mmCIF file of C-alpha atoms in Angstrom:
data_model
loop_
_atom_site.group_PDB
_atom_site.id
_atom_site.type_symbol
_atom_site.label_atom_id
_atom_site.label_comp_id
_atom_site.label_asym_id
_atom_site.label_seq_id
_atom_site.Cartn_x
_atom_site.Cartn_y
_atom_site.Cartn_z
ATOM 1 C CA UNK A 1 18.682 -15.451 25.688
ATOM 2 C CA UNK A 2 21.035 -18.349 24.949
ATOM 3 C CA UNK A 3 21.684 -20.678 22.039
ATOM 4 C CA UNK A 4 22.346 -24.242 23.171
ATOM 5 C CA UNK A 5 23.397 -27.567 21.653
ATOM 6 C CA UNK A 6 22.271 -30.407 23.936
ATOM 7 C CA UNK A 7 23.490 -33.480 22.053
ATOM 8 C CA UNK A 8 26.838 -34.817 20.884
ATOM 9 C CA UNK A 9 25.331 -36.521 17.838
ATOM 10 C CA UNK A 10 25.991 -35.153 14.379
ATOM 11 C CA UNK A 11 23.940 -33.300 13.290
ATOM 12 C CA UNK A 12 22.366 -31.806 16.402
ATOM 13 C CA UNK A 13 19.639 -29.241 16.847
ATOM 14 C CA UNK A 14 20.530 -25.755 18.049
ATOM 15 C CA UNK A 15 18.018 -24.685 20.712
ATOM 16 C CA UNK A 16 16.918 -21.218 21.760
ATOM 17 C CA UNK A 17 16.495 -20.620 25.485
ATOM 18 C CA UNK A 18 14.539 -17.439 26.092
ATOM 19 C CA UNK A 19 14.269 -16.261 29.677
ATOM 20 C CA UNK A 20 13.363 -13.143 31.635
ATOM 21 C CA UNK A 21 14.178 -13.382 35.290
ATOM 22 C CA UNK A 22 12.310 -16.081 37.208
ATOM 23 C CA UNK A 23 8.977 -15.365 35.570
ATOM 24 C CA UNK A 24 9.854 -16.692 32.136
ATOM 25 C CA UNK A 25 12.141 -19.515 30.980
ATOM 26 C CA UNK A 26 11.173 -21.292 27.723
ATOM 27 C CA UNK A 27 13.067 -23.301 25.115
ATOM 28 C CA UNK A 28 12.408 -24.028 21.456
ATOM 29 C CA UNK A 29 14.215 -25.587 18.510
ATOM 30 C CA UNK A 30 15.957 -22.921 16.440
ATOM 31 C CA UNK A 31 15.437 -24.718 13.135
ATOM 32 C CA UNK A 32 19.201 -24.926 12.577
ATOM 33 C CA UNK A 33 21.437 -28.000 12.727
ATOM 34 C CA UNK A 34 25.168 -28.253 13.422
ATOM 35 C CA UNK A 35 27.989 -30.703 14.045
ATOM 36 C CA UNK A 36 28.477 -30.338 17.848
ATOM 37 C CA UNK A 37 32.278 -30.341 17.573
ATOM 38 C CA UNK A 38 32.014 -26.978 15.794
ATOM 39 C CA UNK A 39 29.806 -25.410 18.469
ATOM 40 C CA UNK A 40 31.193 -23.109 21.156
ATOM 41 C CA UNK A 41 29.491 -23.338 24.542
ATOM 42 C CA UNK A 42 29.106 -19.558 24.551
ATOM 43 C CA UNK A 43 26.561 -19.862 21.765
ATOM 44 C CA UNK A 44 28.207 -19.481 18.388
ATOM 45 C CA UNK A 45 29.988 -21.473 15.691
ATOM 46 C CA UNK A 46 33.724 -21.674 16.263
ATOM 47 C CA UNK A 47 35.638 -19.204 14.121
ATOM 48 C CA UNK A 48 38.232 -21.770 13.160
ATOM 49 C CA UNK A 49 35.687 -23.442 10.905
ATOM 50 C CA UNK A 50 36.059 -21.775 7.511
ATOM 51 C CA UNK A 51 33.101 -23.214 5.652
ATOM 52 C CA UNK A 52 29.972 -21.966 3.953
ATOM 53 C CA UNK A 53 27.863 -23.626 6.667
ATOM 54 C CA UNK A 54 29.651 -21.853 9.512
ATOM 55 C CA UNK A 55 29.459 -18.474 7.793
ATOM 56 C CA UNK A 56 25.754 -19.033 7.153
ATOM 57 C CA UNK A 57 25.020 -19.894 10.795
ATOM 58 C CA UNK A 58 27.127 -17.057 12.211
ATOM 59 C CA UNK A 59 25.111 -14.700 10.017
ATOM 60 C CA UNK A 60 21.646 -16.161 10.686
ATOM 61 C CA UNK A 61 21.782 -16.912 14.418
ATOM 62 C CA UNK A 62 22.260 -13.272 15.520
ATOM 63 C CA UNK A 63 19.362 -12.312 13.228
ATOM 64 C CA UNK A 64 17.195 -14.986 14.852
ATOM 65 C CA UNK A 65 17.959 -13.573 18.307
ATOM 66 C CA UNK A 66 17.166 -10.046 17.118
ATOM 67 C CA UNK A 67 13.904 -11.288 15.576
ATOM 68 C CA UNK A 68 12.865 -12.944 18.848
ATOM 69 C CA UNK A 69 13.626 -9.827 20.892
ATOM 70 C CA UNK A 70 11.748 -7.525 18.488
ATOM 71 C CA UNK A 71 8.758 -9.871 18.378
ATOM 72 C CA UNK A 72 8.761 -10.136 22.173
ATOM 73 C CA UNK A 73 8.654 -6.347 22.563
ATOM 74 C CA UNK A 74 5.709 -6.094 20.166
ATOM 75 C CA UNK A 75 3.851 -9.067 21.652
ATOM 76 C CA UNK A 76 4.368 -7.994 25.267
ATOM 77 C CA UNK A 77 3.196 -4.471 24.445
ATOM 78 C CA UNK A 78 0.041 -5.922 22.843
ATOM 79 C CA UNK A 79 -0.690 -8.058 25.899
ATOM 80 C CA UNK A 80 -0.108 -11.388 24.174
ATOM 81 C CA UNK A 81 0.678 -14.524 26.169
ATOM 82 C CA UNK A 82 4.405 -15.270 26.109
ATOM 83 C CA UNK A 83 4.929 -19.020 26.395
ATOM 84 C CA UNK A 84 6.521 -21.920 24.538
ATOM 85 C CA UNK A 85 3.837 -21.807 21.852
ATOM 86 C CA UNK A 86 4.665 -18.138 21.289
ATOM 87 C CA UNK A 87 8.387 -18.908 21.022
ATOM 88 C CA UNK A 88 7.782 -21.807 18.618
ATOM 89 C CA UNK A 89 5.633 -19.551 16.438
ATOM 90 C CA UNK A 90 8.200 -16.728 16.544
ATOM 91 C CA UNK A 91 11.020 -19.026 15.432
ATOM 92 C CA UNK A 92 8.892 -20.486 12.644
ATOM 93 C CA UNK A 93 7.985 -17.011 11.400
ATOM 94 C CA UNK A 94 11.700 -16.196 11.183
ATOM 95 C CA UNK A 95 12.102 -19.119 8.796
ATOM 96 C CA UNK A 96 8.885 -18.189 6.929
ATOM 97 C CA UNK A 97 7.433 -21.558 7.885
ATOM 98 C CA UNK A 98 3.802 -22.194 8.907
ATOM 99 C CA UNK A 99 3.368 -23.590 12.395
ATOM 100 C CA UNK A 100 0.229 -25.437 11.299
ATOM 101 C CA UNK A 101 -1.707 -26.064 8.087
ATOM 102 C CA UNK A 102 -4.161 -23.207 8.587
ATOM 103 C CA UNK A 103 -1.243 -20.755 8.506
ATOM 104 C CA UNK A 104 -0.054 -21.889 5.076
ATOM 105 C CA UNK A 105 -1.606 -18.915 3.307
ATOM 106 C CA UNK A 106 0.716 -16.556 5.207
ATOM 107 C CA UNK A 107 3.747 -18.063 3.538
ATOM 108 C CA UNK A 108 2.537 -19.833 0.388
ATOM 109 C CA UNK A 109 0.884 -18.312 -2.670
ATOM 110 C CA UNK A 110 -1.535 -21.069 -3.756
ATOM 111 C CA UNK A 111 -3.237 -21.622 -0.360
ATOM 112 C CA UNK A 112 -3.928 -17.889 -0.185
ATOM 113 C CA UNK A 113 -5.163 -17.912 -3.792
ATOM 114 C CA UNK A 114 -7.753 -20.507 -2.683
ATOM 115 C CA UNK A 115 -8.783 -18.205 0.175
ATOM 116 C CA UNK A 116 -9.041 -15.355 -2.347
ATOM 117 C CA UNK A 117 -11.424 -17.384 -4.545
ATOM 118 C CA UNK A 118 -13.551 -18.387 -1.533
ATOM 119 C CA UNK A 119 -13.796 -14.765 -0.412
ATOM 120 C CA UNK A 120 -14.732 -13.612 -3.917
ATOM 121 C CA UNK A 121 -17.520 -16.210 -4.104
ATOM 122 C CA UNK A 122 -19.035 -14.667 -0.959
ATOM 123 C CA UNK A 123 -18.351 -11.049 -1.910
ATOM 124 C CA UNK A 124 -21.282 -8.722 -2.561
ATOM 125 C CA UNK A 125 -20.807 -5.696 -4.816
ATOM 126 C CA UNK A 126 -21.349 -2.381 -3.022
ATOM 127 C CA UNK A 127 -22.758 -0.850 -6.215
ATOM 128 C CA UNK A 128 -25.203 -3.571 -7.258
ATOM 129 C CA UNK A 129 -25.793 -5.423 -3.998
ATOM 130 C CA UNK A 130 -25.215 -8.662 -5.884
ATOM 131 C CA UNK A 131 -22.545 -11.337 -5.757
ATOM 132 C CA UNK A 132 -19.884 -11.551 -8.436
ATOM 133 C CA UNK A 133 -20.958 -13.347 -11.594
ATOM 134 C CA UNK A 134 -20.250 -17.029 -12.085
ATOM 135 C CA UNK A 135 -18.193 -16.045 -15.122
ATOM 136 C CA UNK A 136 -15.865 -13.898 -13.000
ATOM 137 C CA UNK A 137 -15.445 -16.642 -10.382
ATOM 138 C CA UNK A 138 -14.724 -19.110 -13.184
ATOM 139 C CA UNK A 139 -11.910 -16.834 -14.403
ATOM 140 C CA UNK A 140 -10.358 -16.745 -10.927
ATOM 141 C CA UNK A 141 -10.544 -20.526 -10.641
ATOM 142 C CA UNK A 142 -9.063 -20.871 -14.129
ATOM 143 C CA UNK A 143 -5.982 -18.857 -13.165
ATOM 144 C CA UNK A 144 -5.686 -20.801 -9.900
ATOM 145 C CA UNK A 145 -5.646 -24.046 -11.886
ATOM 146 C CA UNK A 146 -2.943 -22.676 -14.197
ATOM 147 C CA UNK A 147 -0.793 -21.764 -11.167
ATOM 148 C CA UNK A 148 -1.310 -25.239 -9.672
ATOM 149 C CA UNK A 149 -0.362 -26.844 -12.998
ATOM 150 C CA UNK A 150 2.775 -24.670 -13.115
ATOM 151 C CA UNK A 151 3.729 -25.769 -9.591
ATOM 152 C CA UNK A 152 3.157 -29.407 -10.498
ATOM 153 C CA UNK A 153 5.189 -29.081 -13.700
ATOM 154 C CA UNK A 154 8.087 -27.376 -11.908
ATOM 155 C CA UNK A 155 7.696 -29.453 -8.704
ATOM 156 C CA UNK A 156 7.553 -26.345 -6.486
ATOM 157 C CA UNK A 157 5.315 -24.813 -3.836
ATOM 158 C CA UNK A 158 5.476 -21.089 -4.478
ATOM 159 C CA UNK A 159 6.225 -18.897 -1.479
ATOM 160 C CA UNK A 160 5.282 -15.238 -1.378
ATOM 161 C CA UNK A 161 8.953 -14.280 -1.281
ATOM 162 C CA UNK A 162 9.521 -16.225 -4.525
ATOM 163 C CA UNK A 163 7.072 -14.168 -6.580
ATOM 164 C CA UNK A 164 9.797 -12.122 -8.224
ATOM 165 C CA UNK A 165 10.923 -11.249 -11.736
ATOM 166 C CA UNK A 166 12.288 -14.785 -12.249
ATOM 167 C CA UNK A 167 8.911 -16.318 -11.441
ATOM 168 C CA UNK A 168 7.296 -13.775 -13.795
ATOM 169 C CA UNK A 169 9.593 -14.832 -16.625
ATOM 170 C CA UNK A 170 9.195 -18.587 -16.065
ATOM 171 C CA UNK A 171 5.414 -18.414 -15.569
ATOM 172 C CA UNK A 172 4.971 -16.346 -18.726
ATOM 173 C CA UNK A 173 7.183 -18.781 -20.624
ATOM 174 C CA UNK A 174 5.089 -21.672 -19.286
ATOM 175 C CA UNK A 175 1.836 -20.079 -20.486
ATOM 176 C CA UNK A 176 3.053 -19.060 -23.927
ATOM 177 C CA UNK A 177 5.305 -22.019 -24.805
ATOM 178 C CA UNK A 178 3.929 -24.965 -22.816
ATOM 179 C CA UNK A 179 0.228 -24.105 -22.803
ATOM 180 C CA UNK A 180 0.402 -22.163 -26.099
ATOM 181 C CA UNK A 181 -1.704 -19.282 -24.745
ATOM 182 C CA UNK A 182 -1.943 -16.169 -26.875
ATOM 183 C CA UNK A 183 -0.997 -12.776 -25.455
ATOM 184 C CA UNK A 184 -4.588 -11.922 -24.528
ATOM 185 C CA UNK A 185 -5.110 -15.046 -22.401
ATOM 186 C CA UNK A 186 -1.684 -14.789 -20.786
ATOM 187 C CA UNK A 187 -2.328 -11.145 -19.940
ATOM 188 C CA UNK A 188 -5.649 -11.995 -18.251
ATOM 189 C CA UNK A 189 -4.005 -14.575 -15.994
ATOM 190 C CA UNK A 190 -1.232 -12.168 -15.032
ATOM 191 C CA UNK A 191 -3.822 -9.495 -14.252
ATOM 192 C CA UNK A 192 -5.631 -11.851 -11.869
ATOM 193 C CA UNK A 193 -2.348 -12.710 -10.139
ATOM 194 C CA UNK A 194 -1.898 -8.977 -9.568
ATOM 195 C CA UNK A 195 -5.363 -8.873 -7.987
ATOM 196 C CA UNK A 196 -4.497 -11.745 -5.651
ATOM 197 C CA UNK A 197 -1.255 -10.027 -4.626
ATOM 198 C CA UNK A 198 -3.055 -6.743 -3.951
ATOM 199 C CA UNK A 199 -5.638 -8.577 -1.838
ATOM 200 C CA UNK A 200 -2.870 -10.346 0.095
ATOM 201 C CA UNK A 201 -1.139 -7.025 0.714
ATOM 202 C CA UNK A 202 -4.378 -5.606 2.127
ATOM 203 C CA UNK A 203 -4.510 -8.588 4.523
ATOM 204 C CA UNK A 204 -1.046 -7.872 5.884
ATOM 205 C CA UNK A 205 0.750 -10.646 3.994
ATOM 206 C CA UNK A 206 4.451 -9.887 3.511
ATOM 207 C CA UNK A 207 5.070 -10.043 -0.241
ATOM 208 C CA UNK A 208 8.139 -9.984 -2.386
ATOM 209 C CA UNK A 209 8.586 -6.283 -3.336
ATOM 210 C CA UNK A 210 8.194 -7.232 -7.014
ATOM 211 C CA UNK A 211 4.759 -8.765 -6.375
ATOM 212 C CA UNK A 212 3.728 -5.949 -4.041
ATOM 213 C CA UNK A 213 4.147 -3.383 -6.820
ATOM 214 C CA UNK A 214 1.870 -5.009 -9.427
ATOM 215 C CA UNK A 215 4.724 -5.990 -11.723
ATOM 216 C CA UNK A 216 3.016 -8.989 -13.317
ATOM 217 C CA UNK A 217 2.098 -7.940 -16.836
ATOM 218 C CA UNK A 218 3.006 -8.712 -20.425
ATOM 219 C CA UNK A 219 6.142 -6.960 -21.696
ATOM 220 C CA UNK A 220 5.313 -4.535 -24.456
ATOM 221 C CA UNK A 221 6.294 -5.453 -27.988
ATOM 222 C CA UNK A 222 9.070 -3.356 -29.445
ATOM 223 C CA UNK A 223 7.669 -0.507 -31.518
ATOM 224 C CA UNK A 224 9.209 0.409 -34.828
ATOM 225 C CA UNK A 225 9.386 3.831 -36.455
ATOM 226 C CA UNK A 226 7.171 3.679 -39.615
ATOM 227 C CA UNK A 227 9.291 6.347 -41.325
ATOM 228 C CA UNK A 228 12.536 5.871 -43.255
ATOM 229 C CA UNK A 229 15.651 7.623 -42.038
ATOM 230 C CA UNK A 230 18.090 9.451 -44.334
ATOM 231 C CA UNK A 231 20.449 6.506 -44.726
ATOM 232 C CA UNK A 232 17.597 4.150 -45.613
ATOM 233 C CA UNK A 233 16.379 6.611 -48.274
ATOM 234 C CA UNK A 234 19.894 6.845 -49.754
ATOM 235 C CA UNK A 235 20.187 3.056 -49.830
ATOM 236 C CA UNK A 236 16.903 2.716 -51.742
ATOM 237 C CA UNK A 237 17.771 5.573 -54.127
ATOM 238 C CA UNK A 238 21.059 3.887 -55.034
ATOM 239 C CA UNK A 239 19.342 0.690 -56.170
ATOM 240 C CA UNK A 240 19.462 -0.115 -59.888
ATOM 241 C CA UNK A 241 15.982 -0.020 -61.458
ATOM 242 C CA UNK A 242 17.195 0.213 -65.069
ATOM 243 C CA UNK A 243 15.512 -3.041 -65.966
ATOM 244 C CA UNK A 244 12.141 -1.547 -65.011
ATOM 245 C CA UNK A 245 11.363 1.620 -67.041
ATOM 246 C CA UNK A 246 8.405 2.465 -64.815
ATOM 247 C CA UNK A 247 10.727 3.128 -61.873
ATOM 248 C CA UNK A 248 12.899 6.192 -61.774
ATOM 249 C CA UNK A 249 15.504 6.617 -59.033
ATOM 250 C CA UNK A 250 15.218 10.379 -58.916
ATOM 251 C CA UNK A 251 11.429 10.268 -58.664
ATOM 252 C CA UNK A 252 11.581 7.606 -55.917
ATOM 253 C CA UNK A 253 14.099 9.651 -53.969
ATOM 254 C CA UNK A 254 12.027 12.854 -54.198
ATOM 255 C CA UNK A 255 8.870 10.988 -53.189
ATOM 256 C CA UNK A 256 10.480 9.511 -50.128
ATOM 257 C CA UNK A 257 11.966 12.799 -49.021
ATOM 258 C CA UNK A 258 8.619 14.523 -49.473
ATOM 259 C CA UNK A 259 6.713 11.776 -47.641
ATOM 260 C CA UNK A 260 9.186 11.775 -44.762
ATOM 261 C CA UNK A 261 9.077 15.535 -44.474
ATOM 262 C CA UNK A 262 12.581 16.027 -45.867
#
């Protein structure tokens, strides 16, 4: 396998040439660009270039080659056809990019969510032999619409790898502060997102580890001890109630100690 830069124009595409004897010789764009003057003919970025771009490429290009080799071994063992289309698809999968529109759900959350809703509309319950209720489907579609509105508001297309704790925080903030949802409604939407992630995991979709472990839920409110501690009792006992004859400091102190088990 070789990495090649064919042009002298800046920027130029880095190509992958994958060959195996005389039986196989295919080339595909790597998805990476470079200034040709920084490219070494042996297939790497010149070390003299101390820049973030050069460090990035010298880190990613070896990983791309390793990814292609590993995918080839798996594909060849499974009897798949190894051709330019295969190489194009392998490179695109390295970048987590769909090769065509129908593959979007492998890399993007919302397209898969739409597939999830379609599948649920057709699903028949094993217990009842009936399809899911219209009310349940409406809930799924409601959460899907909230996710789409969030993407539109933030001008993003959520990838599976982006469903992490940061997304959790921003999405929850969007529901509670922008949409003014109460905790019950917000919790229901998060629960459905967990269902979608679990369904995606069962379909072999590669998720962010955070999403794969059903982490989308409402944080619990801080609980407070209903009992007074010793210092709090002392503080109350030291208050001056002389202007109110019905209150007696000694009696209040004894009552609080007794109530608190002191």
